XYZ file of N, CA and C in Angstrom:
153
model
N 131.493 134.898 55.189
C 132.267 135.965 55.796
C 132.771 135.551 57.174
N 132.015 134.994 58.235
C 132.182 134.570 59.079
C 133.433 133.535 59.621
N 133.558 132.268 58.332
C 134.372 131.303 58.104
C 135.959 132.344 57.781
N 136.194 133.208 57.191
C 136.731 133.976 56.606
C 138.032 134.836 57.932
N 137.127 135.159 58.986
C 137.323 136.153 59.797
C 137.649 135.265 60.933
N 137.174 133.765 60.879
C 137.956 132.623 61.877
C 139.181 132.194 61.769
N 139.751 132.484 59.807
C 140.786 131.893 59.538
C 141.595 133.343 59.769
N 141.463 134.512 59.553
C 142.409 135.483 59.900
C 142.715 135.287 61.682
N 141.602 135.359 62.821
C 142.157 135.110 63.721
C 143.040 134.342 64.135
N 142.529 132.501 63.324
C 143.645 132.014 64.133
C 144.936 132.202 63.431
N 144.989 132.642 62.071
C 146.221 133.003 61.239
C 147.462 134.028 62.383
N 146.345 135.098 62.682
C 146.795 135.713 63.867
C 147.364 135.478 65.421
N 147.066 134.289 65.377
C 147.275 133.763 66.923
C 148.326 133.158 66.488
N 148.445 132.249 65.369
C 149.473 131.785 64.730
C 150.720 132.853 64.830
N 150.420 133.557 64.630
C 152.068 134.514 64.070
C 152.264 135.092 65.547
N 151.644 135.799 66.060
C 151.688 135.859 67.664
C 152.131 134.735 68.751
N 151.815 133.791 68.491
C 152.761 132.506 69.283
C 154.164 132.519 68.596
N 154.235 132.608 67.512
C 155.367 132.526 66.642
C 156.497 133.168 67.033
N 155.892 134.700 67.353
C 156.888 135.832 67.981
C 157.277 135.320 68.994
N 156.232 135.258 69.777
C 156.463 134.442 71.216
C 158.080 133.466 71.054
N 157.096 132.326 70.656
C 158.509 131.760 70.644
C 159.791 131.330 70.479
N 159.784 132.371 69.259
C 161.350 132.812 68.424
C 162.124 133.815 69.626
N 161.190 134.723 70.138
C 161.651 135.592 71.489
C 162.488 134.798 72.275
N 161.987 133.903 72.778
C 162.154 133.207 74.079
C 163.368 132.166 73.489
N 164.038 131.988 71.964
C 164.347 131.087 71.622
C 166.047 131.641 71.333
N 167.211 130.854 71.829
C 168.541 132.467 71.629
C 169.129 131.852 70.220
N 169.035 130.687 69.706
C 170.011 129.965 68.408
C 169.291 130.471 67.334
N 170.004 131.184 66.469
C 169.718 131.778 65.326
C 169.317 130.590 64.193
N 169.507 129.532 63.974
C 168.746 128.439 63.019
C 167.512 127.911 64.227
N 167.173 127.514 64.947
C 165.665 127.182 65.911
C 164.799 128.415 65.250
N 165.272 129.854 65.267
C 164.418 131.039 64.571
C 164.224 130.703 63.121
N 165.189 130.504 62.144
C 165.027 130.225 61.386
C 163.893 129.137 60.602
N 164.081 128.010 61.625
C 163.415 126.643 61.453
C 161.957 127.160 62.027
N 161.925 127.973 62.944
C 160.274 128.768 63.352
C 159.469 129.228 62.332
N 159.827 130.253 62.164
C 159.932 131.117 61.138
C 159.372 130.322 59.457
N 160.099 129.626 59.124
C 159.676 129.083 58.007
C 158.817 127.893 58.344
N 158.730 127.397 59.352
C 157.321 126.778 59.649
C 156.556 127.299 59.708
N 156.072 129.032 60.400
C 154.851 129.244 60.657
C 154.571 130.356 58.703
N 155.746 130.500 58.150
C 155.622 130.711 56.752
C 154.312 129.893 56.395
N 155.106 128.465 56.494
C 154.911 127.249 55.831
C 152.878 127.013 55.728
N 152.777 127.298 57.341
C 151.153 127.445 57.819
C 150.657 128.355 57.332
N 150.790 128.937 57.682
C 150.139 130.590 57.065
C 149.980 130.496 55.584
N 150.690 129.932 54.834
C 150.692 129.700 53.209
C 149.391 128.724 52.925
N 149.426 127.681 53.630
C 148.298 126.452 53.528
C 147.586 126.669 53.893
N 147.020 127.570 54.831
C 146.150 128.288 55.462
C 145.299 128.901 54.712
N 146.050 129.942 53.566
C 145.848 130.588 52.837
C 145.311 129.835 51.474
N 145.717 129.117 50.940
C 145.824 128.061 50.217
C 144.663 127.112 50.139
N 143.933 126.921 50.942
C 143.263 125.398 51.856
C 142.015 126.145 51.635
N 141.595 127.967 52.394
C 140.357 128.238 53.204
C 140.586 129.682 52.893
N 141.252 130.334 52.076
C 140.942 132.081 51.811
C 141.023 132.226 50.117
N 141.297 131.066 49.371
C 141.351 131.950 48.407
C 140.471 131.244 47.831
């Protein structure tokens, strides 16, 4: 359970930097290219250590 509730946090910190720096970012493909990178993590993440 423990292992479980480490991978939602940093999953969480993950998507929270993410915002971050799509915010701060003004070219609509850099968001794009964000965006489907932190997809990309969050999937392997998922993939690797939750299911």
């Amino acid at each position: 359970m423990e292992q479980n509730f480490t991978y939602y946090i940093v999953l969480l910190v993950l998507i929270i930097i993410g915002f971050i720096v799509v915010k701060k970012v003004a070219s609509c493909m850099i968001k794009s290219v964000v965006t489907i990178v932190l997809m990309v993590i969050a999937a392997a993440l998922y993939w690797l250590y939750l299911r």
